[in-house]
CSV table of C-alpha atoms and ligand atoms in Angstrom, one decimal:
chain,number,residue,atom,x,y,z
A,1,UNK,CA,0.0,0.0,0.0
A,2,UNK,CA,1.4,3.4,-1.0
A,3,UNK,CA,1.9,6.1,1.7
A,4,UNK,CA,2.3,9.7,0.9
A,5,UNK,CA,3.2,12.6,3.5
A,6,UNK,CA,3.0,15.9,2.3
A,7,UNK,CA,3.1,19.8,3.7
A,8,UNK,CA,-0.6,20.3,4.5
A,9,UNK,CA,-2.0,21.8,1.3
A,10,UNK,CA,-3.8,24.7,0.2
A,11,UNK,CA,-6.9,25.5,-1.6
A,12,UNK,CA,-6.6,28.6,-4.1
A,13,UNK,CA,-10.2,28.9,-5.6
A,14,UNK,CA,-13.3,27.5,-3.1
A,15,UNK,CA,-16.3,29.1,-3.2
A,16,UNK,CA,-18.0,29.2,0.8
A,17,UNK,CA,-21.3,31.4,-0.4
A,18,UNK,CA,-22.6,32.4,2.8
A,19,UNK,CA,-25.3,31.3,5.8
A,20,UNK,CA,-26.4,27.8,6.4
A,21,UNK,CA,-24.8,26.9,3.1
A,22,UNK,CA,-21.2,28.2,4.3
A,23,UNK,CA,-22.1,26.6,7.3
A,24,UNK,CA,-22.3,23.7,5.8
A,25,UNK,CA,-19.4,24.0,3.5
A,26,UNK,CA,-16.5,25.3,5.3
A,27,UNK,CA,-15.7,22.4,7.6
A,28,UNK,CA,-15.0,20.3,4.6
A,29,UNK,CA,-12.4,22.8,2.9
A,30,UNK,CA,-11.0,23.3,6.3
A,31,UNK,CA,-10.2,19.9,7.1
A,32,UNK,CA,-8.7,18.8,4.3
A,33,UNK,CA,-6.4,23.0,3.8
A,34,UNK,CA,-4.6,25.0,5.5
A,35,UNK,CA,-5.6,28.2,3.8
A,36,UNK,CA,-8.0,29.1,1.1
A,37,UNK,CA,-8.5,31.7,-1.5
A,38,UNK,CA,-11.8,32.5,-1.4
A,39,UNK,CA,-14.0,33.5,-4.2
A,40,UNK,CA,-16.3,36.9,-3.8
A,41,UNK,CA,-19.2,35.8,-5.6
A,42,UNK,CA,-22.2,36.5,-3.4
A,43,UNK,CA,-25.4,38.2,-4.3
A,44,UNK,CA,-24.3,41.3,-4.0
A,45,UNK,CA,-20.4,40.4,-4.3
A,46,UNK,CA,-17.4,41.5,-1.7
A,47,UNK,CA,-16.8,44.1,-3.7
A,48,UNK,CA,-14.9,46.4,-0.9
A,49,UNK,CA,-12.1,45.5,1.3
A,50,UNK,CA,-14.5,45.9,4.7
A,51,UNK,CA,-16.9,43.4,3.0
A,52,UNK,CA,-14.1,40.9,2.8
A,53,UNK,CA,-12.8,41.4,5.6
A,54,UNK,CA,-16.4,41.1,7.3
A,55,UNK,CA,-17.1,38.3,5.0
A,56,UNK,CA,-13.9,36.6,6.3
A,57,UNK,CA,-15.3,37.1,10.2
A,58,UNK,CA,-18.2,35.0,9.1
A,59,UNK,CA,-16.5,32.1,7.3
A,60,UNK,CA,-13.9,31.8,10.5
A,61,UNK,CA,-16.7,31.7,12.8
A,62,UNK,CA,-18.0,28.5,10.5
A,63,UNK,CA,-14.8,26.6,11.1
A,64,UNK,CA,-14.9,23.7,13.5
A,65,UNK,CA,-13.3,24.1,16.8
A,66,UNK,CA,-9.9,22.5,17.3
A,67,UNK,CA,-9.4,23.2,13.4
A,68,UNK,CA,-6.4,25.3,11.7
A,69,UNK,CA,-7.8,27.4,8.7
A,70,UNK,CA,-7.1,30.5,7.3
A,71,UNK,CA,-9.5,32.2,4.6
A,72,UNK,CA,-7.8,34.5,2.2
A,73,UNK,CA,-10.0,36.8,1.1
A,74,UNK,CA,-10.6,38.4,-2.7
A,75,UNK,CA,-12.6,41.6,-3.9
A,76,UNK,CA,-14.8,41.3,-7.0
A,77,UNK,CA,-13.9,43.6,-9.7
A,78,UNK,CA,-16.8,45.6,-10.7
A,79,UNK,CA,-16.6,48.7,-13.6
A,80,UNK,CA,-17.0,51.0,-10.4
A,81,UNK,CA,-13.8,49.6,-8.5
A,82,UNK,CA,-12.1,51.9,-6.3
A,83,UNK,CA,-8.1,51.6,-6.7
A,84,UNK,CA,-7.5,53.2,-3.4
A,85,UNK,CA,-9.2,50.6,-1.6
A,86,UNK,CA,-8.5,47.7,-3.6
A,87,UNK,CA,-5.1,48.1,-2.7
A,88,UNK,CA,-5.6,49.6,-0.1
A,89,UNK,CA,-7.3,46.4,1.3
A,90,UNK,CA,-4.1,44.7,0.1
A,91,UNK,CA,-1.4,46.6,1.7
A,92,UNK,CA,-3.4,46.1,5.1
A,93,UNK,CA,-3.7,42.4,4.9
A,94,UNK,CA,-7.4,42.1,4.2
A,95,UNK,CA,-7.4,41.0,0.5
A,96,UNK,CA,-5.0,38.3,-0.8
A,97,UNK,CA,-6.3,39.2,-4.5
A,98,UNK,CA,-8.5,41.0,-6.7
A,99,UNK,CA,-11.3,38.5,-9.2
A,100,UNK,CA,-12.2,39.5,-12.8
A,101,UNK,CA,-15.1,37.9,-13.7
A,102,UNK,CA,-16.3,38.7,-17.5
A,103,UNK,CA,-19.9,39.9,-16.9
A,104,UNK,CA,-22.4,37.2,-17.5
A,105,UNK,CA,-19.6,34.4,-17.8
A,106,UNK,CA,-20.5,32.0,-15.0
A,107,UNK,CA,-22.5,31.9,-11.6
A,108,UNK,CA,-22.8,35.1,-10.0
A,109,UNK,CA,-21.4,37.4,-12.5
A,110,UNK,CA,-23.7,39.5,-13.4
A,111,UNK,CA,-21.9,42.6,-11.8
A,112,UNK,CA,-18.8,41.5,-14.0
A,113,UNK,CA,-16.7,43.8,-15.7
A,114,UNK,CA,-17.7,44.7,-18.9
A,115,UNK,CA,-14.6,46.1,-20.9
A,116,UNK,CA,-11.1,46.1,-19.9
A,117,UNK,CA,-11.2,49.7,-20.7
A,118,UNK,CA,-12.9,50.1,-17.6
A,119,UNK,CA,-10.9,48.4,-15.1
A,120,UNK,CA,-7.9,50.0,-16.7
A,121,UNK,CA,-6.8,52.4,-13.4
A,122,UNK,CA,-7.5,49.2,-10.6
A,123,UNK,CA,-5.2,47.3,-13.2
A,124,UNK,CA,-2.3,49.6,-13.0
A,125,UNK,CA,-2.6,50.4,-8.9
A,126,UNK,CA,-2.2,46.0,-8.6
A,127,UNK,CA,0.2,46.2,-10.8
A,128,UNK,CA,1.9,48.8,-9.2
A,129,UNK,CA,1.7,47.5,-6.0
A,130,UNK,CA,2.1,43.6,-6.8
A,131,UNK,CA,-1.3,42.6,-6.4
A,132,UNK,CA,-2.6,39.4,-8.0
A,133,UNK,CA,-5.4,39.4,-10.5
A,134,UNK,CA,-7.2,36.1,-10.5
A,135,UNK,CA,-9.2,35.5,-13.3
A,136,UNK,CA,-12.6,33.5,-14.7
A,137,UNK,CA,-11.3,33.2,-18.8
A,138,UNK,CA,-13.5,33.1,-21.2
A,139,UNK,CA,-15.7,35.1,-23.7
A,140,UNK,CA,-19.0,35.8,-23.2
A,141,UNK,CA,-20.7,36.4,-26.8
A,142,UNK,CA,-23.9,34.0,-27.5
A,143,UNK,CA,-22.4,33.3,-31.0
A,144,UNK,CA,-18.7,32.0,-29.9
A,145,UNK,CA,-19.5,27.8,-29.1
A,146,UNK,CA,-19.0,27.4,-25.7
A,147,UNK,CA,-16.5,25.1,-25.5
A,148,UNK,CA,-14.1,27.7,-27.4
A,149,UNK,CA,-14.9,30.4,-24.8
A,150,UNK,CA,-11.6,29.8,-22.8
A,151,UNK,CA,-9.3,29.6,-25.9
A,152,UNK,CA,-10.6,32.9,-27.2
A,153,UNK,CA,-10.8,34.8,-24.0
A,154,UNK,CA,-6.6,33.8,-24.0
A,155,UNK,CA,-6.6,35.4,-27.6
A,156,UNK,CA,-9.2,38.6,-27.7
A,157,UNK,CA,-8.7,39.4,-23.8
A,158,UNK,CA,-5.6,37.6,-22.0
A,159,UNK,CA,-3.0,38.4,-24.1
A,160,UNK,CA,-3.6,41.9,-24.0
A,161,UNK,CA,-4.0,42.4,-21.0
A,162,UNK,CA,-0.5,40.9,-20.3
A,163,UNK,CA,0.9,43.3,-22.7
A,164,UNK,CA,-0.6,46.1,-21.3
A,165,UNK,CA,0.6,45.5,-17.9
A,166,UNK,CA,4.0,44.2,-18.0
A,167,UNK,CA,4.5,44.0,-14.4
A,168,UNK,CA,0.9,42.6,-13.3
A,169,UNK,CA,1.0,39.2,-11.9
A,170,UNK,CA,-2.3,37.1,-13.0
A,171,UNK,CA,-3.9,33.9,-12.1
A,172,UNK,CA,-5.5,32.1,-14.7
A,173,UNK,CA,-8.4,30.2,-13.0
A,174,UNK,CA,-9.4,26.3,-13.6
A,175,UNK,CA,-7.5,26.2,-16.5
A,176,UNK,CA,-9.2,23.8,-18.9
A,177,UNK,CA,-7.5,23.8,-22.0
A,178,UNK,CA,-4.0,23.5,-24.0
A,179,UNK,CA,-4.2,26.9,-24.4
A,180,UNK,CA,-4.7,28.0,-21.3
A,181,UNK,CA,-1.7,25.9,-20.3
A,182,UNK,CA,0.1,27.2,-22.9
A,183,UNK,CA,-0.3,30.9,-22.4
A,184,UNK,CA,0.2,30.5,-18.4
A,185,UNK,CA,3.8,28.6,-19.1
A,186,UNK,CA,4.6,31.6,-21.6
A,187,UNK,CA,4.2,34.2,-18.9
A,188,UNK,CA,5.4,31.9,-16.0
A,189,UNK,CA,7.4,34.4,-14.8
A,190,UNK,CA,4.2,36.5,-13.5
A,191,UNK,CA,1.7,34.1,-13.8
A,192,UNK,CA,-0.1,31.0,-12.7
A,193,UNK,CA,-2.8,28.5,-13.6
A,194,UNK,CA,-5.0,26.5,-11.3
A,195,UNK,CA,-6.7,23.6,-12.3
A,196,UNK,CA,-9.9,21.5,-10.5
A,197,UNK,CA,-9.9,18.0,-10.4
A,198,UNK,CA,-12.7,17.5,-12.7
A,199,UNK,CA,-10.6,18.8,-15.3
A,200,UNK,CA,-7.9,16.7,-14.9
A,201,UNK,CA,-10.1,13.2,-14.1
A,202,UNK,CA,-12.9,13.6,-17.0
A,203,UNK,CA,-12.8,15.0,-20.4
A,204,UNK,CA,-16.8,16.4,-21.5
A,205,UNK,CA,-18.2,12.6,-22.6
A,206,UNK,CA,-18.5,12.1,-18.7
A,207,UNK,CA,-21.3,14.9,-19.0
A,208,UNK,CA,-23.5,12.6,-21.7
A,209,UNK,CA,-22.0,8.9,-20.3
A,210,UNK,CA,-25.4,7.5,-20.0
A,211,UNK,CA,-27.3,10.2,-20.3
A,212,UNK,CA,-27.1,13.7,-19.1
A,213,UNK,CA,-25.0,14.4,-16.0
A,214,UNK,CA,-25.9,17.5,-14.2
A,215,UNK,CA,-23.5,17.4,-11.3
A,216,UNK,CA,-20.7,17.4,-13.6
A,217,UNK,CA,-21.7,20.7,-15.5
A,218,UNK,CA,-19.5,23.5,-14.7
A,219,UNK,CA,-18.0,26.2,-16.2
A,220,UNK,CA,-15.4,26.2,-17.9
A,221,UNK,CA,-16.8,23.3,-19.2
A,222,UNK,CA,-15.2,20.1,-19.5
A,223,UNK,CA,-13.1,19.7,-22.6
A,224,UNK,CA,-12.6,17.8,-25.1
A,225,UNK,CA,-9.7,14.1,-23.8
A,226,UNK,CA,-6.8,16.3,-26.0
A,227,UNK,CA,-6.7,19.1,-23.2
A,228,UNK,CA,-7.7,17.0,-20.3
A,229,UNK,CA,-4.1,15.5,-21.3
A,230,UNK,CA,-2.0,18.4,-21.2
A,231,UNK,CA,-3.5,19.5,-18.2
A,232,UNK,CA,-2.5,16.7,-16.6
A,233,UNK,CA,1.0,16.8,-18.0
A,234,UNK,CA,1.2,20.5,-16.5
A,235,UNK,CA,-0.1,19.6,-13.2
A,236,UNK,CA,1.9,16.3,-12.5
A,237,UNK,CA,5.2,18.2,-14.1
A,238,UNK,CA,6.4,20.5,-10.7
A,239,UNK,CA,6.0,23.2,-12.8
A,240,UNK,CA,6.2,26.4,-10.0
A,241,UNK,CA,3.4,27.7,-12.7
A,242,UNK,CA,0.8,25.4,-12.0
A,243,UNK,CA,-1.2,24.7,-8.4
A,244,UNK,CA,-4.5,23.2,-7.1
A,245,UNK,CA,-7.7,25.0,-7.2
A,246,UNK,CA,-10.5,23.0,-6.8
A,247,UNK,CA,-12.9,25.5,-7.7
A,248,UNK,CA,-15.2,23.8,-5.1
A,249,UNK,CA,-19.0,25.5,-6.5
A,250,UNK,CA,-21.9,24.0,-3.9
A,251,UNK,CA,-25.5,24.4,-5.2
A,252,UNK,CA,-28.1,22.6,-3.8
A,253,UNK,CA,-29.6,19.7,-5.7
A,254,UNK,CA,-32.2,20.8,-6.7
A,255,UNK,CA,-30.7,24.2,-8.5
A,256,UNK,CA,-28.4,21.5,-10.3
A,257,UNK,CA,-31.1,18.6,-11.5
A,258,UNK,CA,-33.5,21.6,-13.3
A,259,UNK,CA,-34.1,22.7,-16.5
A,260,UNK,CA,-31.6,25.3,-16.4
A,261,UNK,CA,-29.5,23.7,-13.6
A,262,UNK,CA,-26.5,25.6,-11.8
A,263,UNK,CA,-22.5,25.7,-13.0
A,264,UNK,CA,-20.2,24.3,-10.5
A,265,UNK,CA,-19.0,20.7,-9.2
A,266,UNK,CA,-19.2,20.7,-5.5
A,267,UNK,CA,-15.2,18.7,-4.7
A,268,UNK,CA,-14.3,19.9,-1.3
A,269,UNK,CA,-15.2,16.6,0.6
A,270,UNK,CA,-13.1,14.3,-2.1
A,271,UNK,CA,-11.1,16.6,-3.5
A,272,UNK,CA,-7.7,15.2,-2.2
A,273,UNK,CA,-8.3,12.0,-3.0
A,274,UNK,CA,-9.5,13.2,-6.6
A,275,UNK,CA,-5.7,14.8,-7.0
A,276,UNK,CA,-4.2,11.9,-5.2
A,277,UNK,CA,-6.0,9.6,-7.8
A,278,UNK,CA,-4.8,11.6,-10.8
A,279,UNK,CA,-1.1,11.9,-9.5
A,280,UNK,CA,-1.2,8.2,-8.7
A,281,UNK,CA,-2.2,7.2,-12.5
A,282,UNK,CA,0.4,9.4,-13.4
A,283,UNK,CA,3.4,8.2,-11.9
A,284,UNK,CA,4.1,11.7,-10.2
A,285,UNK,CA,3.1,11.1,-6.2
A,286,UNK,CA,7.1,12.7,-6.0
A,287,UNK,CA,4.9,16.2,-7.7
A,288,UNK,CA,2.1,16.0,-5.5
A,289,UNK,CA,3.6,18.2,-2.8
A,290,UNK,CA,4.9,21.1,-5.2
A,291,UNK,CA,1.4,21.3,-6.9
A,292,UNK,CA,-0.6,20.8,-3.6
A,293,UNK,CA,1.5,22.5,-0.8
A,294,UNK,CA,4.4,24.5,-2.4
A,295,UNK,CA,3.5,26.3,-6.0
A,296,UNK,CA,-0.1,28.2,-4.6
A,297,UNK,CA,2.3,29.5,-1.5
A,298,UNK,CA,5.1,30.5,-3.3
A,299,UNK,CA,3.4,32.4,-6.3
A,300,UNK,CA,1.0,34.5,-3.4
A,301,UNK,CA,4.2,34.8,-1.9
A,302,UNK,CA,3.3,33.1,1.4
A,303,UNK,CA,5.1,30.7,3.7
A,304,UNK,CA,4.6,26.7,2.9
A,305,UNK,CA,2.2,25.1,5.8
A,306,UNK,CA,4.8,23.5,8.2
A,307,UNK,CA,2.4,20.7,9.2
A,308,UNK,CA,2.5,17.4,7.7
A,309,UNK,CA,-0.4,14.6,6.3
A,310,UNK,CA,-0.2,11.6,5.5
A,311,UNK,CA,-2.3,9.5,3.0
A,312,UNK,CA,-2.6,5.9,2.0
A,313,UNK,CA,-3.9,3.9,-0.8
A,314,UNK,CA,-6.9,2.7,1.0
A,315,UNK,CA,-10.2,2.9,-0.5
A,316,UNK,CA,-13.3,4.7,1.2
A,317,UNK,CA,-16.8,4.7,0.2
A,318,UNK,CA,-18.4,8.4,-0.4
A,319,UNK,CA,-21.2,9.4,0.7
A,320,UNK,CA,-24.4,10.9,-1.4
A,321,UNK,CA,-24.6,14.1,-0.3
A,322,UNK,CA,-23.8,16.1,2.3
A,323,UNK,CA,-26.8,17.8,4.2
A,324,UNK,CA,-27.8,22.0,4.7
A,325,UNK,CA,-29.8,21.5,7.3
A,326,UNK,CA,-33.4,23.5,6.1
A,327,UNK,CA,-32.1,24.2,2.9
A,328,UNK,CA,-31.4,20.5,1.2
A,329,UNK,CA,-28.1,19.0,-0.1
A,330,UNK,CA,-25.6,19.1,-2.4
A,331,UNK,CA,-24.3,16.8,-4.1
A,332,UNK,CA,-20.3,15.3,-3.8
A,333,UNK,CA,-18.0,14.7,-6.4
A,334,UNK,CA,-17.4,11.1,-6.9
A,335,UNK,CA,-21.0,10.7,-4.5
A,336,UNK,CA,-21.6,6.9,-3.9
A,337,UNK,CA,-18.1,5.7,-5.5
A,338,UNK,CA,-15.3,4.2,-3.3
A,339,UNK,CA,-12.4,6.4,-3.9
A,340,UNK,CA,-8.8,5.1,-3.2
A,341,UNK,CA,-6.8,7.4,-1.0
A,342,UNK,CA,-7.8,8.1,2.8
A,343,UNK,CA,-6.2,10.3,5.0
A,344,UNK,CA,-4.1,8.4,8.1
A,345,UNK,CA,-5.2,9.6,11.1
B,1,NCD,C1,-18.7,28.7,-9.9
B,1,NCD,C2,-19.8,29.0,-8.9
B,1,NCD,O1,-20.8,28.3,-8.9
B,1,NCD,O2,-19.7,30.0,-8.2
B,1,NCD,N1,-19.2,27.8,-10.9
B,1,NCD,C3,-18.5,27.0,-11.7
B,1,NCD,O3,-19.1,26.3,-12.5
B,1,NCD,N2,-17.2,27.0,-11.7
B,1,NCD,C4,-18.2,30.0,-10.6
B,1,NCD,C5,-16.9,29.9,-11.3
B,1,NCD,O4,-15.9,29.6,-10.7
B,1,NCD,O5,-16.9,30.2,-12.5
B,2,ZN,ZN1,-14.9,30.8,-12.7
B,3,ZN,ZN1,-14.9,29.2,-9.2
């Protein structure tokens, strides 16, 4: 049986939404991480530093007792953004990172930014001050086919916006395609990609195998088995460039199995043992620490978590669900499978 002991890793992209459903949420993420960068997408979104760092006050008070977690908090970039308190927020410790999400792009977004042009003078201050843009790529136009919305957002948006501002040091978020990969090793100097395990464990059949799967519909969407493979070469390659973000998205059921169900793959519970699983297959359990516990802290220039896990190949069942009390459930990633890695106690 193989045994693995690593730093204690990090999440950089959850989403915790807020009440009983952050409630129910955050004990999951911060079992399994030591820190996590956490995603402003509320209705309204943590647009401010003093909503973060209120926002942050009501995730702590969610984590179990006994348990070592640190949120790190982001600000959502509107067309309104204030520089001054963007980074101001920065400089005092509140905000780890600033979010551009295209509007209309994914859940949430809807008070998006809708030109670079606008966002131009909050680009510059982080730049200036060496504050980390973290974004959600892809186009937004009806007509362009959604699985190309990633690859053109690198073209028509990224790319620009890296020659623009030289100095600016940007996250490209769940990275889901070569080019994505590609464009995040080009700039690796400044830059970084995350990457969910969804996209590295299932290319888009899994969302028709058998019929249609609703609980693995998020955005990006999964892509074609050609990307899922060079994702997978990127994160099992120690590449400083490339770290884990599960991107864990709750919605309840019932928002997901509906006519116009919800974007996101809820990981949080299983998503160790969904990297662990990848790395495994790969031959690269010697990687799993620099892309779980060394790259994120390094590239938000943070300190490695000096605790240690340890995991075995030992399979698990998964439960269904888990439960928001009053609200529903949502449902797991890898629900009702066994898995293979467990944590040792
Ligand atoms: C995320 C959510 O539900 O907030 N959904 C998703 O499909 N990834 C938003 C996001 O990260 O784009
Ligand atoms: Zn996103
Ligand atoms: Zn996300």
């Amino acid at each position: 049986m193989r045994r693995l002991t690593f730093r204690r890793p990090d999440d950089w992209h959850v989403h915790f939404r807020d009440g009983d459903l952050m409630r129910a949420v955050v004990p999951h993420t911060a079992r399994a991480f030591g820190r996590a960068i956490v995603m402003p997408n509320l209705t309204p979104p943590v647009t401010t530093a003093a909503a973060a760092a209120a926002y942050r006050d009501r995730i702590l008070a969610a984590v179990p007792e006994g348990v070592d977690f640190t949120p790190l908090m982001t600000a959502y970039l509107t067309d309104g953004s204030d520089p001054a308190d963007i980074v101001g927020g920065f400089r005092d410790g509140v905000l780890a990172a600033v979010k551009l999400y295209p509007a209309h792009a994914t859940t949430n977004s809807q008070f998006g930014v809708t030109s670079i042009a606008a966002v131009r003078p909050v680009l510059a201050a982080m730049e200036a001050a060496g504050m980390p843009l973290l974004i959600h790529g892809e186009v937004t136009r009806a007509e362009v086919d959604v699985f190309d919305r990633e690859a053109r957002f690198v073209d028509e948006v990224l790319l620009g916006i890296l020659k623009d501002f030289p100095g600016l040091r940007v996250v490209l978020e769940h990275v889901t395609t070569s080019e994505g990969v590609d464009v995040v090793r080009a700039h690796a100097d400044r830059m970084a990609g995350t990457m969910t395990p969804q996209h590295l464990l299932y290319d888009r059949n899994e969302l028709f195998r058998g019929g249609i799967r609703p609980h693995m519909y998020c955005l990006p969407i999964l892509k074609r088995s050609t990307h899922k493979k060079a994702l997978r070469a990127a994160a099992t390659s120690g590449e400083a460039c490339f770290f884990l973000g599960t991107d864990t998205a709750p919605h309840l059921r019932h928002t997901k199995e509906a006519p116009c169900g919800c974007a996101g793959v809820f990981s949080a519970p299983t998503a160790l043992e969904a990297y662990l699983k990848v790395f495994a297959e790969e031959n690269a359990l010697d990687r799993f620490e620099a892309f779980a516990s060394l790259n994120g802290p390094a590239f938000y220039r943070l300190p490695a978590n000096e605790t240690r896990v340890t995991w075995e190949e030992r399979a698990h069942p998964v439960p269904q669900a888990v439960e928001v009390p009053g609200a529903g459930e949502i449902v797991t990633l890898f629900a009702g499978e066994t898995v293979d890695w467990s944590p040792v106690a």
